[in-house]
Each structure stands twice: as C-alpha cells, then as structure tokens.
GROMACS .gro file of C-alpha atoms in nm:
model
  291
    1UNK     CA    1  -0.169   3.454  -3.078
    2UNK     CA    2   0.087   3.195  -2.947
    3UNK     CA    3  -0.022   2.890  -2.778
    4UNK     CA    4   0.017   2.942  -2.426
    5UNK     CA    5  -0.179   3.284  -2.469
    6UNK     CA    6  -0.424   3.037  -2.592
    7UNK     CA    7  -0.379   2.838  -2.281
    8UNK     CA    8  -0.694   2.900  -2.001
    9UNK     CA    9  -0.550   2.946  -1.590
   10UNK     CA   10  -0.647   2.658  -1.512
   11UNK     CA   11  -0.446   2.461  -1.736
   12UNK     CA   12  -0.144   2.671  -1.708
   13UNK     CA   13  -0.169   2.618  -1.401
   14UNK     CA   14  -0.189   2.286  -1.417
   15UNK     CA   15   0.175   2.255  -1.635
   16UNK     CA   16   0.288   2.433  -1.336
   17UNK     CA   17   0.179   2.175  -1.041
   18UNK     CA   18   0.290   1.887  -1.266
   19UNK     CA   19   0.666   2.074  -1.299
   20UNK     CA   20   0.653   2.095  -0.969
   21UNK     CA   21   0.590   1.719  -0.906
   22UNK     CA   22   0.837   1.609  -1.105
   23UNK     CA   23   1.111   1.819  -0.941
   24UNK     CA   24   1.014   1.663  -0.684
   25UNK     CA   25   1.027   1.336  -0.820
   26UNK     CA   26   1.357   1.391  -0.934
   27UNK     CA   27   1.545   1.519  -0.642
   28UNK     CA   28   1.345   1.150  -0.432
   29UNK     CA   29   1.492   1.007  -0.660
   30UNK     CA   30   1.860   1.170  -0.616
   31UNK     CA   31   1.836   1.153  -0.277
   32UNK     CA   32   1.735   0.800  -0.303
   33UNK     CA   33   2.093   0.807  -0.476
   34UNK     CA   34   2.261   0.933  -0.183
   35UNK     CA   35   2.080   0.701   0.069
   36UNK     CA   36   2.147   0.399  -0.170
   37UNK     CA   37   2.535   0.521  -0.175
   38UNK     CA   38   2.564   0.559   0.184
   39UNK     CA   39   2.391   0.234   0.269
   40UNK     CA   40   2.645   0.033   0.019
   41UNK     CA   41   2.957   0.261   0.179
   42UNK     CA   42   2.789   0.155   0.569
   43UNK     CA   43   2.778  -0.229   0.436
   44UNK     CA   44   3.143  -0.257   0.327
   45UNK     CA   45   3.186  -0.174   0.650
   46UNK     CA   46   2.992  -0.398   0.833
   47UNK     CA   47   3.074  -0.686   0.576
   48UNK     CA   48   3.412  -0.603   0.741
   49UNK     CA   49   3.387  -0.639   1.014
   50UNK     CA   50   3.181  -0.909   0.975
   51UNK     CA   51   3.473  -1.131   0.802
   52UNK     CA   52   3.714  -1.033   1.161
   53UNK     CA   53   3.448  -1.111   1.354
   54UNK     CA   54   3.394  -1.456   1.232
   55UNK     CA   55   3.815  -1.506   1.162
   56UNK     CA   56   3.761  -1.498   1.590
   57UNK     CA   57   3.482  -1.670   1.656
   58UNK     CA   58   3.557  -1.978   1.378
   59UNK     CA   59   3.151  -2.086   1.175
   60UNK     CA   60   2.993  -1.991   1.545
   61UNK     CA   61   2.858  -1.580   1.300
   62UNK     CA   62   2.524  -1.482   1.366
   63UNK     CA   63   2.157  -1.509   1.135
   64UNK     CA   64   2.023  -1.229   1.079
   65UNK     CA   65   1.659  -1.248   1.040
   66UNK     CA   66   1.535  -0.870   0.911
   67UNK     CA   67   1.196  -0.915   0.864
   68UNK     CA   68   0.903  -0.777   1.007
   69UNK     CA   69   0.657  -0.998   1.132
   70UNK     CA   70   0.270  -0.961   1.249
   71UNK     CA   71   0.077  -1.234   1.420
   72UNK     CA   72  -0.278  -1.231   1.186
   73UNK     CA   73  -0.427  -1.315   1.535
   74UNK     CA   74  -0.278  -0.900   1.589
   75UNK     CA   75  -0.401  -0.780   1.265
   76UNK     CA   76  -0.754  -0.943   1.276
   77UNK     CA   77  -0.810  -0.803   1.643
   78UNK     CA   78  -0.611  -0.442   1.537
   79UNK     CA   79  -0.914  -0.405   1.257
   80UNK     CA   80  -1.187  -0.481   1.515
   81UNK     CA   81  -1.049  -0.291   1.762
   82UNK     CA   82  -0.992   0.027   1.497
   83UNK     CA   83  -1.271  -0.014   1.345
   84UNK     CA   84  -1.159  -0.148   0.978
   85UNK     CA   85  -1.483  -0.246   0.719
   86UNK     CA   86  -1.317  -0.427   0.403
   87UNK     CA   87  -1.572  -0.253   0.100
   88UNK     CA   88  -1.678  -0.483  -0.147
   89UNK     CA   89  -1.527  -0.267  -0.484
   90UNK     CA   90  -1.578  -0.305  -0.886
   91UNK     CA   91  -1.268  -0.185  -1.057
   92UNK     CA   92  -1.381   0.031  -1.293
   93UNK     CA   93  -1.324  -0.124  -1.686
   94UNK     CA   94  -1.053   0.137  -1.823
   95UNK     CA   95  -0.695   0.196  -1.756
   96UNK     CA   96  -0.708   0.414  -1.997
   97UNK     CA   97  -0.423   0.667  -2.000
   98UNK     CA   98  -0.509   1.034  -1.976
   99UNK     CA   99  -0.304   1.377  -2.026
  100UNK     CA  100  -0.313   1.615  -1.829
  101UNK     CA  101  -0.473   1.924  -2.019
  102UNK     CA  102  -0.726   1.718  -2.128
  103UNK     CA  103  -0.805   1.472  -1.878
  104UNK     CA  104  -1.198   1.549  -1.683
  105UNK     CA  105  -1.185   1.583  -1.336
  106UNK     CA  106  -1.094   1.304  -1.042
  107UNK     CA  107  -1.470   1.370  -0.989
  108UNK     CA  108  -1.653   1.284  -1.338
  109UNK     CA  109  -1.367   0.976  -1.369
  110UNK     CA  110  -1.395   0.744  -1.000
  111UNK     CA  111  -1.738   0.645  -0.992
  112UNK     CA  112  -1.664   0.364  -0.775
  113UNK     CA  113  -1.589   0.534  -0.478
  114UNK     CA  114  -1.291   0.710  -0.335
  115UNK     CA  115  -1.104   0.745  -0.267
  116UNK     CA  116  -1.123   0.555  -0.577
  117UNK     CA  117  -0.962   0.181  -0.598
  118UNK     CA  118  -0.904   0.164  -0.947
  119UNK     CA  119  -0.991   0.352  -1.347
  120UNK     CA  120  -0.848   0.567  -1.628
  121UNK     CA  121  -0.525   0.806  -1.478
  122UNK     CA  122  -0.279   0.995  -1.618
  123UNK     CA  123  -0.020   0.811  -1.780
  124UNK     CA  124   0.243   0.930  -1.556
  125UNK     CA  125   0.266   0.821  -1.185
  126UNK     CA  126   0.322   0.960  -0.926
  127UNK     CA  127   0.649   0.944  -0.715
  128UNK     CA  128   0.701   0.804  -0.451
  129UNK     CA  129   0.788   1.051  -0.075
  130UNK     CA  130   1.010   1.029   0.220
  131UNK     CA  131   0.726   0.954   0.433
  132UNK     CA  132   0.366   1.126   0.429
  133UNK     CA  133   0.297   1.404   0.206
  134UNK     CA  134   0.149   1.761   0.386
  135UNK     CA  135  -0.070   1.804   0.098
  136UNK     CA  136  -0.336   1.632  -0.050
  137UNK     CA  137  -0.225   1.373  -0.359
  138UNK     CA  138  -0.439   1.399  -0.738
  139UNK     CA  139  -0.589   1.034  -0.730
  140UNK     CA  140  -0.581   1.053  -1.183
  141UNK     CA  141  -0.176   1.007  -1.145
  142UNK     CA  142  -0.196   0.718  -0.798
  143UNK     CA  143  -0.355   0.565  -0.964
  144UNK     CA  144  -0.118   0.513  -1.193
  145UNK     CA  145  -0.004   0.415  -0.906
  146UNK     CA  146  -0.245   0.153  -0.779
  147UNK     CA  147  -0.211   0.037  -1.122
  148UNK     CA  148   0.136  -0.062  -1.101
  149UNK     CA  149   0.068  -0.305  -0.723
  150UNK     CA  150   0.118  -0.003  -0.543
  151UNK     CA  151  -0.043   0.064  -0.148
  152UNK     CA  152  -0.184   0.448  -0.059
  153UNK     CA  153  -0.325   0.520   0.323
  154UNK     CA  154  -0.527   0.815   0.263
  155UNK     CA  155  -0.650   0.973   0.603
  156UNK     CA  156  -0.931   1.270   0.693
  157UNK     CA  157  -0.691   1.583   0.830
  158UNK     CA  158  -1.033   1.636   1.064
  159UNK     CA  159  -1.015   1.363   1.196
  160UNK     CA  160  -0.653   1.211   1.222
  161UNK     CA  161  -0.446   1.405   1.481
  162UNK     CA  162  -0.053   1.495   1.439
  163UNK     CA  163   0.106   1.230   1.684
  164UNK     CA  164  -0.109   0.966   1.437
  165UNK     CA  165   0.027   1.155   1.165
  166UNK     CA  166   0.361   1.050   1.217
  167UNK     CA  167   0.318   0.724   1.309
  168UNK     CA  168   0.153   0.701   0.953
  169UNK     CA  169   0.559   0.894   0.857
  170UNK     CA  170   0.721   0.658   1.069
  171UNK     CA  171   0.632   0.356   0.877
  172UNK     CA  172   0.568   0.510   0.582
  173UNK     CA  173   0.908   0.508   0.588
  174UNK     CA  174   0.975   0.232   0.748
  175UNK     CA  175   0.855  -0.042   0.415
  176UNK     CA  176   0.962   0.183   0.170
  177UNK     CA  177   1.348   0.130   0.307
  178UNK     CA  178   1.258  -0.251   0.365
  179UNK     CA  179   1.259  -0.272   0.042
  180UNK     CA  180   0.900  -0.117  -0.068
  181UNK     CA  181   0.932   0.097  -0.279
  182UNK     CA  182   1.054   0.004  -0.594
  183UNK     CA  183   1.393  -0.026  -0.782
  184UNK     CA  184   1.337   0.001  -1.093
  185UNK     CA  185   1.124   0.394  -1.067
  186UNK     CA  186   0.833   0.243  -1.190
  187UNK     CA  187   0.631   0.390  -0.900
  188UNK     CA  188   0.551   0.081  -0.665
  189UNK     CA  189   0.549   0.109  -0.303
  190UNK     CA  190   0.397   0.314  -0.030
  191UNK     CA  191   0.230   0.630  -0.002
  192UNK     CA  192   0.033   0.837   0.237
  193UNK     CA  193  -0.128   1.134   0.252
  194UNK     CA  194  -0.444   1.361   0.387
  195UNK     CA  195  -0.762   1.323   0.140
  196UNK     CA  196  -0.892   1.616  -0.040
  197UNK     CA  197  -1.199   1.859   0.012
  198UNK     CA  198  -1.347   1.533  -0.193
  199UNK     CA  199  -1.297   1.323   0.191
  200UNK     CA  200  -1.402   0.913   0.202
  201UNK     CA  201  -1.670   0.847   0.128
  202UNK     CA  202  -1.777   0.607   0.351
  203UNK     CA  203  -1.634   0.928   0.642
  204UNK     CA  204  -1.393   0.674   0.883
  205UNK     CA  205  -1.043   0.846   0.945
  206UNK     CA  206  -0.827   0.647   0.748
  207UNK     CA  207  -0.882   0.524   0.368
  208UNK     CA  208  -0.631   0.248   0.213
  209UNK     CA  209  -0.605   0.077  -0.108
  210UNK     CA  210  -0.506  -0.103  -0.358
  211UNK     CA  211  -0.563  -0.201  -0.698
  212UNK     CA  212  -0.974  -0.335  -0.674
  213UNK     CA  213  -0.958  -0.348  -0.304
  214UNK     CA  214  -1.021  -0.055  -0.016
  215UNK     CA  215  -1.054  -0.124   0.354
  216UNK     CA  216  -1.162   0.213   0.560
  217UNK     CA  217  -1.133   0.280   0.927
  218UNK     CA  218  -1.186   0.456   1.196
  219UNK     CA  219  -0.884   0.513   1.339
  220UNK     CA  220  -0.554   0.369   1.244
  221UNK     CA  221  -0.346   0.073   1.386
  222UNK     CA  222   0.012  -0.004   1.233
  223UNK     CA  223  -0.102  -0.388   1.281
  224UNK     CA  224  -0.378  -0.375   1.049
  225UNK     CA  225  -0.222  -0.134   0.760
  226UNK     CA  226   0.083  -0.400   0.739
  227UNK     CA  227  -0.192  -0.725   0.706
  228UNK     CA  228  -0.359  -0.543   0.441
  229UNK     CA  229  -0.024  -0.461   0.289
  230UNK     CA  230   0.105  -0.800   0.310
  231UNK     CA  231  -0.205  -0.950   0.123
  232UNK     CA  232  -0.225  -0.680  -0.162
  233UNK     CA  233   0.079  -0.528  -0.278
  234UNK     CA  234   0.254  -0.585  -0.567
  235UNK     CA  235   0.256  -0.945  -0.712
  236UNK     CA  236   0.054  -1.059  -0.424
  237UNK     CA  237  -0.216  -0.807  -0.511
  238UNK     CA  238  -0.416  -0.732  -0.796
  239UNK     CA  239  -0.270  -0.505  -0.986
  240UNK     CA  240  -0.277  -0.509  -1.345
  241UNK     CA  241   0.122  -0.398  -1.389
  242UNK     CA  242   0.197  -0.580  -1.069
  243UNK     CA  243   0.491  -0.757  -1.145
  244UNK     CA  244   0.621  -0.406  -1.197
  245UNK     CA  245   0.639  -0.494  -0.811
  246UNK     CA  246   0.766  -0.794  -0.661
  247UNK     CA  247   0.650  -0.837  -0.311
  248UNK     CA  248   0.986  -0.772  -0.100
  249UNK     CA  249   0.989  -1.170   0.037
  250UNK     CA  250   1.225  -1.110   0.310
  251UNK     CA  251   1.031  -0.718   0.431
  252UNK     CA  252   0.709  -0.795   0.580
  253UNK     CA  253   0.515  -1.094   0.619
  254UNK     CA  254   0.266  -1.303   0.846
  255UNK     CA  255   0.458  -1.460   1.176
  256UNK     CA  256   0.519  -1.830   1.081
  257UNK     CA  257   0.382  -1.921   1.449
  258UNK     CA  258   0.029  -1.753   1.422
  259UNK     CA  259  -0.129  -1.899   1.254
  260UNK     CA  260  -0.524  -1.928   1.199
  261UNK     CA  261  -0.639  -2.233   1.307
  262UNK     CA  262  -0.784  -2.522   1.063
  263UNK     CA  263  -1.156  -2.659   1.139
  264UNK     CA  264  -1.135  -2.820   0.878
  265UNK     CA  265  -1.091  -3.170   1.087
  266UNK     CA  266  -1.246  -3.292   1.362
  267UNK     CA  267  -1.034  -3.305   1.677
  268UNK     CA  268  -0.853  -3.592   1.760
  269UNK     CA  269  -1.033  -3.731   2.094
  270UNK     CA  270  -0.821  -3.840   2.382
  271UNK     CA  271  -0.780  -4.219   2.285
  272UNK     CA  272  -0.622  -4.053   1.959
  273UNK     CA  273  -0.934  -4.151   1.702
  274UNK     CA  274  -1.125  -3.849   1.541
  275UNK     CA  275  -1.471  -3.744   1.763
  276UNK     CA  276  -1.775  -3.835   1.590
  277UNK     CA  277  -1.925  -3.552   1.349
  278UNK     CA  278  -2.332  -3.434   1.441
  279UNK     CA  279  -2.382  -3.621   1.019
  280UNK     CA  280  -2.335  -3.982   1.255
  281UNK     CA  281  -2.619  -3.865   1.539
  282UNK     CA  282  -2.854  -3.698   1.165
  283UNK     CA  283  -2.791  -4.114   1.063
  284UNK     CA  284  -2.914  -4.281   1.374
  285UNK     CA  285  -3.213  -4.064   1.442
  286UNK     CA  286  -3.298  -4.087   1.012
  287UNK     CA  287  -3.267  -4.439   1.115
  288UNK     CA  288  -3.529  -4.487   1.390
  289UNK     CA  289  -3.766  -4.280   1.145
  290UNK     CA  290  -3.762  -4.572   0.882
  291UNK     CA  291  -3.793  -4.843   1.165
   0.00000   0.00000   0.00000
C-alpha cells in the first residue's frame, strides 16, 4: 500500500494546512520585498529632496524623531483601567522540536495555561502576517515565534468587537513596519489572532504573550500593549533565542520625560537639607527606654 494511502484523514488535513501556511508565508515574504523595494524608491526621492532643502537653507536641516513614545504613567494607568493582570507562569522546560504529523495536540503539550507562553513546538515557526489574522493560529507553531522573541496578542472574538479588532490590526501593522518584523526571516515580530475553542484560561478578553511572560486584560489597550512590548520583545525579554529578534531601539520607547519617581532617597527640606527619617524617632524612643 502506498504511503499516502496509509495516512489518516487527520494527517492529510494537517499536511494541507501546513502547505497553506507555507504558501501564505511565501506570499507575505514577496509582499514584504515589494514594500521594501518601494520604500527604497521613496527613500531615494526623499534623499534628493532633502539635499535640495539642505542647499537652500544651509545647515538648518531638521531632525526627525521616529520613535513612538509612551509614558510609563500612561501604561500603568491603562493596565489598571483595562483590568490587565500579569500572570505568574512557570516556563515549561521542554523546547523540543516536533514534527507536525506526529505532534501531540496543543492541549496535551501546554499545561502551564492557555494561550501558552513556552513549551515544545513545531520545528518551523509561523509567518509574520500583515495585521490581525481572521482565524486562530496553531500554538504549536507560534510558540516557536515566542522562542525567537516575538510578542503575540490573542483575543476572544466573543468579547472583542470589530472596532477593537481594527485597532489591534493597525497597531500590529504599525509596529511591524516600524522595525519589529525581523529582516532575517526568523519569525520575529508582532502577531495577533483570535483564540480557538480552547479560549483564554483566565476568561479575560485579551491575552498577550512573550516567552515565559503572560498578561491578560479585560479589554484592549494600546498603551498597555506598548509597555508590554517595550519590556518583553526580543533581546529585552527572556526568549532563549532572542538574539534572532534584536529590539529596534528607535521604534518604540518609554518617554524619557515621564519616568517613575525615585522614592529611595528622602526629599530635601526647604533649606536644602534632607528631612529626618523615621528611624531617628525610633532611636529617640529607645534612648528614653534605657535612661
């Protein structure tokens, strides 16, 4: 009997699904190359125009700040307002590469909470799509993306309306086009998709994952998501193969003018000296007790 005749229907469906993923990945790669080529043309034109402007105004060429900035205070406020909770997860020890035809179901692999933030996975990673996917992604594939430093936003379609999905879609496109999508084709980038029937264990509407890190929210917040990416994407996170996804330093950063206050030192008094601290009063009480 031929090998293909011995395959089960489930195996044949899996092979078709993987072929579809590969075709979509190839199409996405071709589209990215086209965008890059068009971008080079635009950069060349801008350079020519910039040179003419420089000649016209001498050394007064403007400086353009490209980085998206977010205030840490806004991130903290957004997390509170949108019911975001950072989960205490223990990364699964195994990072075994699995063959799709013989891999166990995701529910048997990921015992540290769904959506998972670590664990064994397919030997190939999932493609980085241009925006939100309309159908669930296979965790056994996207966990390989997490291993390379990606951040994934999962959402419960029953709790998230179309306007919110559009907001997430625009956010994914903005970050990936700003430098988060790896030029190395390593699966590094920002992904977003609805969860499957397995759902989000916490029951919340949004689940954001990086390797070994998890945050669930009652509702979507771009500020909260940006803060999560700043702290957990690529080389800033805990992914074992994070060097494949270097953090794009000029793409997204905390606002340097809005940093948390340092409460480690006493505030100066009006005359410039430090206010006395509480331990001094405690010392006085101890002296009275021994006198």
